[in-house]
mmCIF file of C-alpha atoms in Angstrom:
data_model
loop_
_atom_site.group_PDB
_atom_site.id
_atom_site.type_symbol
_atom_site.label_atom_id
_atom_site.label_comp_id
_atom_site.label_asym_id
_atom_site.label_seq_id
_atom_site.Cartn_x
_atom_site.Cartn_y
_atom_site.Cartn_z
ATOM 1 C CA UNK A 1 -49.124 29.050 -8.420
ATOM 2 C CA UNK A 2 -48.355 29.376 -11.765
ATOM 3 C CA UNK A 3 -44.281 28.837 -13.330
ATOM 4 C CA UNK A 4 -42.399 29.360 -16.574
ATOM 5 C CA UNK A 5 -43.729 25.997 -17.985
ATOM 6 C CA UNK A 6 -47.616 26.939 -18.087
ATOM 7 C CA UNK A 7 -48.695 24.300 -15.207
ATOM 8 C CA UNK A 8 -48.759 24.245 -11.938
ATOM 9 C CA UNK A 9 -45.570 23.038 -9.633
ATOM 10 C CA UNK A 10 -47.514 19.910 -8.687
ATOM 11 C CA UNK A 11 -47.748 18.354 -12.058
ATOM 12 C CA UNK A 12 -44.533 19.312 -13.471
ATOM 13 C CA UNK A 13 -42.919 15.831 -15.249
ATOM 14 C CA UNK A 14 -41.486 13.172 -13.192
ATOM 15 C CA UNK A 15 -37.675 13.985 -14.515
ATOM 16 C CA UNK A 16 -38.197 17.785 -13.249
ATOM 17 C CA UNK A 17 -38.050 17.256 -9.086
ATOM 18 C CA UNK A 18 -36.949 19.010 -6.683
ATOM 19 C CA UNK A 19 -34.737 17.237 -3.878
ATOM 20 C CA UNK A 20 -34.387 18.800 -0.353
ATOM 21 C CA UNK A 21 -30.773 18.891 0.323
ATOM 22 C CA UNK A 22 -29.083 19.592 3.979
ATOM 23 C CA UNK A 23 -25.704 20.222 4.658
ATOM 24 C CA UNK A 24 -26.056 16.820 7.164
ATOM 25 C CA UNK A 25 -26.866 14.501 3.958
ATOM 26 C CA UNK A 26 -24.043 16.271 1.763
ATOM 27 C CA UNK A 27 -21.555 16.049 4.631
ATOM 28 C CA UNK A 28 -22.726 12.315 4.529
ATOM 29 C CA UNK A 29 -22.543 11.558 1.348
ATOM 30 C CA UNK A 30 -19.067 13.283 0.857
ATOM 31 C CA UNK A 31 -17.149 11.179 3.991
ATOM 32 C CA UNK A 32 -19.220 7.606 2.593
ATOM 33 C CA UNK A 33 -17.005 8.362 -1.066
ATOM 34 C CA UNK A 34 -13.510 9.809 0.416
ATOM 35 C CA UNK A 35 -10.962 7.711 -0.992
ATOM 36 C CA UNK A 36 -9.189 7.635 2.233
ATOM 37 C CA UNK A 37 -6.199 4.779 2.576
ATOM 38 C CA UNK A 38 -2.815 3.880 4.650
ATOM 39 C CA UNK A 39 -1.083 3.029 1.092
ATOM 40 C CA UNK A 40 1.420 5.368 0.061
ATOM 41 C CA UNK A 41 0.896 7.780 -2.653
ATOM 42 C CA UNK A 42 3.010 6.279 -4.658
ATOM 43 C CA UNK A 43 3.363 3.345 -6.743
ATOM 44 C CA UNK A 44 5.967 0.615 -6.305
ATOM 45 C CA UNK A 45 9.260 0.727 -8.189
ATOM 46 C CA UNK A 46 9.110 -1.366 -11.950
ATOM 47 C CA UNK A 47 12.325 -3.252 -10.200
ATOM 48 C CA UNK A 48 10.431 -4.758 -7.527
ATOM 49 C CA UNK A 49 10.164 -9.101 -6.973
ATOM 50 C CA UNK A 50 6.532 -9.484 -7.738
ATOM 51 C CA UNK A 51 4.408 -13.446 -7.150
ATOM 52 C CA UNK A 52 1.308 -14.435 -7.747
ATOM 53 C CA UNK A 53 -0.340 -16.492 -4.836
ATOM 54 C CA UNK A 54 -3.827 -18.303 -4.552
ATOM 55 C CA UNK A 55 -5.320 -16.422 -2.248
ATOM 56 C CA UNK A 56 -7.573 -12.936 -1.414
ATOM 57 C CA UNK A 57 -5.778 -10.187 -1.034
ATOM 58 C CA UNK A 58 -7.133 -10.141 2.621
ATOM 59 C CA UNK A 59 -5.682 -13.538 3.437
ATOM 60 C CA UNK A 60 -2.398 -12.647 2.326
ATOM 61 C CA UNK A 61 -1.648 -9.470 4.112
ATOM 62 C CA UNK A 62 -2.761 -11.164 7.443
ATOM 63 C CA UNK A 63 -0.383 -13.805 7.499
ATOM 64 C CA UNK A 64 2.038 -11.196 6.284
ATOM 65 C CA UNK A 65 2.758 -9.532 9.901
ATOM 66 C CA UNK A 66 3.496 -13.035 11.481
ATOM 67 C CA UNK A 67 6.031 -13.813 8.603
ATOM 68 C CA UNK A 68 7.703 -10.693 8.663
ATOM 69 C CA UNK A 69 7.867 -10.634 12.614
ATOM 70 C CA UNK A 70 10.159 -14.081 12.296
ATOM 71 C CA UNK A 71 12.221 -12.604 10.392
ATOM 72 C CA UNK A 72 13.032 -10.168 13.306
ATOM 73 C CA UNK A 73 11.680 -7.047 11.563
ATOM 74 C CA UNK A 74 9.662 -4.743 13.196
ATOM 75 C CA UNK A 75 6.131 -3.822 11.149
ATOM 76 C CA UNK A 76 5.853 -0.047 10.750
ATOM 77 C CA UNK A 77 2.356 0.146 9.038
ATOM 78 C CA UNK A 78 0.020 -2.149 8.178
ATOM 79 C CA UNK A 79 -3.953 -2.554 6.724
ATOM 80 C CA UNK A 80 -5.502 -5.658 5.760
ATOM 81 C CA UNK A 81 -8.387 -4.243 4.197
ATOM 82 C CA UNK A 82 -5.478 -1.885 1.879
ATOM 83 C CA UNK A 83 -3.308 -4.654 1.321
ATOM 84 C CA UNK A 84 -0.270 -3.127 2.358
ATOM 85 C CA UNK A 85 2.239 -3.482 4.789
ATOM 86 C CA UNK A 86 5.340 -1.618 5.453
ATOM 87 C CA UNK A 87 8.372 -3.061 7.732
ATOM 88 C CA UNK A 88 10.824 -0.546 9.917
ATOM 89 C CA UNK A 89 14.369 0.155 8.894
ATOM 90 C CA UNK A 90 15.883 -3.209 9.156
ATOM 91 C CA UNK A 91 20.104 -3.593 9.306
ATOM 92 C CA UNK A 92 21.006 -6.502 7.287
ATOM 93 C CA UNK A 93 24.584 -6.606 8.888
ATOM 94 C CA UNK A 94 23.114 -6.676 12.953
ATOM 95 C CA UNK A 95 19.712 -7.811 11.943
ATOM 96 C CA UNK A 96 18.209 -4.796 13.908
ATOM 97 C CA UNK A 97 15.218 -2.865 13.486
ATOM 98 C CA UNK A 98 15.355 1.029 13.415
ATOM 99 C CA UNK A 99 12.154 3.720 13.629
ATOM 100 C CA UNK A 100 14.152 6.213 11.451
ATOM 101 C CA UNK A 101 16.959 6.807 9.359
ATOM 102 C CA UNK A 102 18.967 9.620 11.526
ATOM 103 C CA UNK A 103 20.649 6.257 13.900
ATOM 104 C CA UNK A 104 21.615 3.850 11.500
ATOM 105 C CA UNK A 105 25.246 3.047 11.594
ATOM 106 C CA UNK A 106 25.248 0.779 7.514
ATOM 107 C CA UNK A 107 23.167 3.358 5.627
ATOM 108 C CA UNK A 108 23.763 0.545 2.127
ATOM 109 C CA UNK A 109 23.028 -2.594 4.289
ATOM 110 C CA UNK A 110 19.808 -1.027 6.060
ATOM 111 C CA UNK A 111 16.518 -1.775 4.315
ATOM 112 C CA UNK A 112 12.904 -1.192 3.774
ATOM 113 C CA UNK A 113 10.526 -3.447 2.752
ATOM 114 C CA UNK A 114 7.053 -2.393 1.280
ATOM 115 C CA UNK A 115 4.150 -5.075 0.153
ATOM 116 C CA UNK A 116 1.529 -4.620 -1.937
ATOM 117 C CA UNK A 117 -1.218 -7.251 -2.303
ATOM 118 C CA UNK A 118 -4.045 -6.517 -4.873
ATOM 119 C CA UNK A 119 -6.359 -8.778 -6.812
ATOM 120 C CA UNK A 120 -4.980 -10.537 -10.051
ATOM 121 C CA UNK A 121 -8.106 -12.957 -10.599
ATOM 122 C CA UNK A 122 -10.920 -14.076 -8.715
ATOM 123 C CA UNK A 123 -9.122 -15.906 -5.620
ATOM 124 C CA UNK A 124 -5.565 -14.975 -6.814
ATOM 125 C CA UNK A 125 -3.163 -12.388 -5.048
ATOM 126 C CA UNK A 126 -0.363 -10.180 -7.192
ATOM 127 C CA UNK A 127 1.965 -9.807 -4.244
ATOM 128 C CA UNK A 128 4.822 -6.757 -5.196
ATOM 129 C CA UNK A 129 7.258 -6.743 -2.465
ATOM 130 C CA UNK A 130 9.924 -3.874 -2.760
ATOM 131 C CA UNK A 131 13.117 -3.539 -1.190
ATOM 132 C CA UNK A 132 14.630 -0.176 -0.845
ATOM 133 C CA UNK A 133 17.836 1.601 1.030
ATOM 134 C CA UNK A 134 18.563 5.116 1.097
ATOM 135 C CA UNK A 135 22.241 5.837 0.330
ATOM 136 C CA UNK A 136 22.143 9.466 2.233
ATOM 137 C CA UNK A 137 19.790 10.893 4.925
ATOM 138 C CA UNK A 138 18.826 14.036 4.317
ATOM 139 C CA UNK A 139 15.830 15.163 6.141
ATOM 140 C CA UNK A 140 14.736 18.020 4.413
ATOM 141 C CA UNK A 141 13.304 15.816 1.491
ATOM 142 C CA UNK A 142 10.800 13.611 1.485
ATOM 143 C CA UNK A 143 12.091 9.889 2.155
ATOM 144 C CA UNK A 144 10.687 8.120 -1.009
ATOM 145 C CA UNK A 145 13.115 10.853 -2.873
ATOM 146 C CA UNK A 146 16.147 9.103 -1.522
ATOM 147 C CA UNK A 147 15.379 5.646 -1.827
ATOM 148 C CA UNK A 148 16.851 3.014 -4.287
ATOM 149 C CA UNK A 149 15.838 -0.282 -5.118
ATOM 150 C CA UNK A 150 18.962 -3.163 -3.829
ATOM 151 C CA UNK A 151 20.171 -4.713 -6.311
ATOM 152 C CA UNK A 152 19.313 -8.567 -6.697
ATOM 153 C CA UNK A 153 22.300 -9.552 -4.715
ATOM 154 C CA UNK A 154 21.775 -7.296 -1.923
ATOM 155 C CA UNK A 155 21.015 -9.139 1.609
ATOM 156 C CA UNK A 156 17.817 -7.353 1.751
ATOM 157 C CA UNK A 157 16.864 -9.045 -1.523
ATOM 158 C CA UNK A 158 17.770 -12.308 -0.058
ATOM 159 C CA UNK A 159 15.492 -11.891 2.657
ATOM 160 C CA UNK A 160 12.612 -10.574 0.727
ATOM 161 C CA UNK A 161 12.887 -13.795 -1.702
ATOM 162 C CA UNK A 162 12.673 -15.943 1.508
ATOM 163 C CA UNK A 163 9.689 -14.113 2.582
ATOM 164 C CA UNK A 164 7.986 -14.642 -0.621
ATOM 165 C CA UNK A 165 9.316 -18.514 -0.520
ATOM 166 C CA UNK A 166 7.268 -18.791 2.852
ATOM 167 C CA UNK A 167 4.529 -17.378 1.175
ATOM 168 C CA UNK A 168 4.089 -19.796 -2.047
ATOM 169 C CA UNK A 169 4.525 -22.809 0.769
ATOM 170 C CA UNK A 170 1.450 -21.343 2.556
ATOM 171 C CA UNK A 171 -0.799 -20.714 -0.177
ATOM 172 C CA UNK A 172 0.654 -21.994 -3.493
ATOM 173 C CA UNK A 173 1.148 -20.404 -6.898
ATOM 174 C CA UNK A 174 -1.137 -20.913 -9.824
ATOM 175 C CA UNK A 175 0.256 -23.210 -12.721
ATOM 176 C CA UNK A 176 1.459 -22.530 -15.980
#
């Protein structure tokens, strides 16, 4: 059988092939490159305390959970393989954790703390931690809308700065 290039189909040049596709190997190959992760969708705030510690990423966020459960606050969301983990609303004043906003009774004193872990160099860890309160609930907008970063002599920022203490003791912090 003859085509538009004057030879026959089975000596057509090697960069002209023809690839059997099924919807199996598509469906496949789409769900192996999905860019599917428990981090929010956003980025954290400029204002947050940010460390560098000598260690993976990996290695980090697991100790994380353990350090942030003797503290007394409750871990909403976590993923080591992310690097990212995500405490409950915590009460500063009755050292409380809360699933939501609606029963908090110190709306300024109740925090959130978010941690980010990504590579800096090869065995290093940039560790963000951010610290945020929400001054009103309102439930018809989306929660990172009403958030605001405590200021540096908040009580949540106190406790985030001991949780990041804990963490150079455990794994160090390069020098220089």
């Amino acid at each position: 059988m003859r085509n538009g290039w004057v030879r026959s189909r089975g000596t057509m040049p090697g960069f002209l092939f023809r690839i059997p596709h099924s919807a199996f190997r598509i469906v496949v190959l789409l769900a192996a490159c999905t860019p599917i992760t428990t981090r929010p969708n956003f980025m954290p705030d400029p204002q947050a305390l940010e460390v560098i510690v000598l260690a993976r990423p990996e290695r980090v966020t697991a100790e994380l959970p353990a350090l942030v459960a003797a503290e007394s606050l409750r871990v909403e969301r976590t993923n080591v393989r992310d690097g990212y983990l995500e405490t409950a609303w915590y009460d500063t004043r009755t050292g409380r954790s809360h699933p939501g906003m609606s029963d908090v009774p110190h709306r300024r004193a109740t925090v959130k703390l978010r941690f980010w872990a990504d590579p800096h160099v090869p065995g290093q860890t940039r560790l963000i931690v951010e610290v945020v309160y929400r001054p009103r609930y309102d439930p018809s907008r989306v929660e990172r809308d009403m958030e605001v970063v405590v200021p540096e002599d908040h009580a949540g920022w106190a406790l985030a700065r001991a949780l990041v203490e804990k963490l150079k003791q455990t794994f160090g912090t390069p020098k220089g």
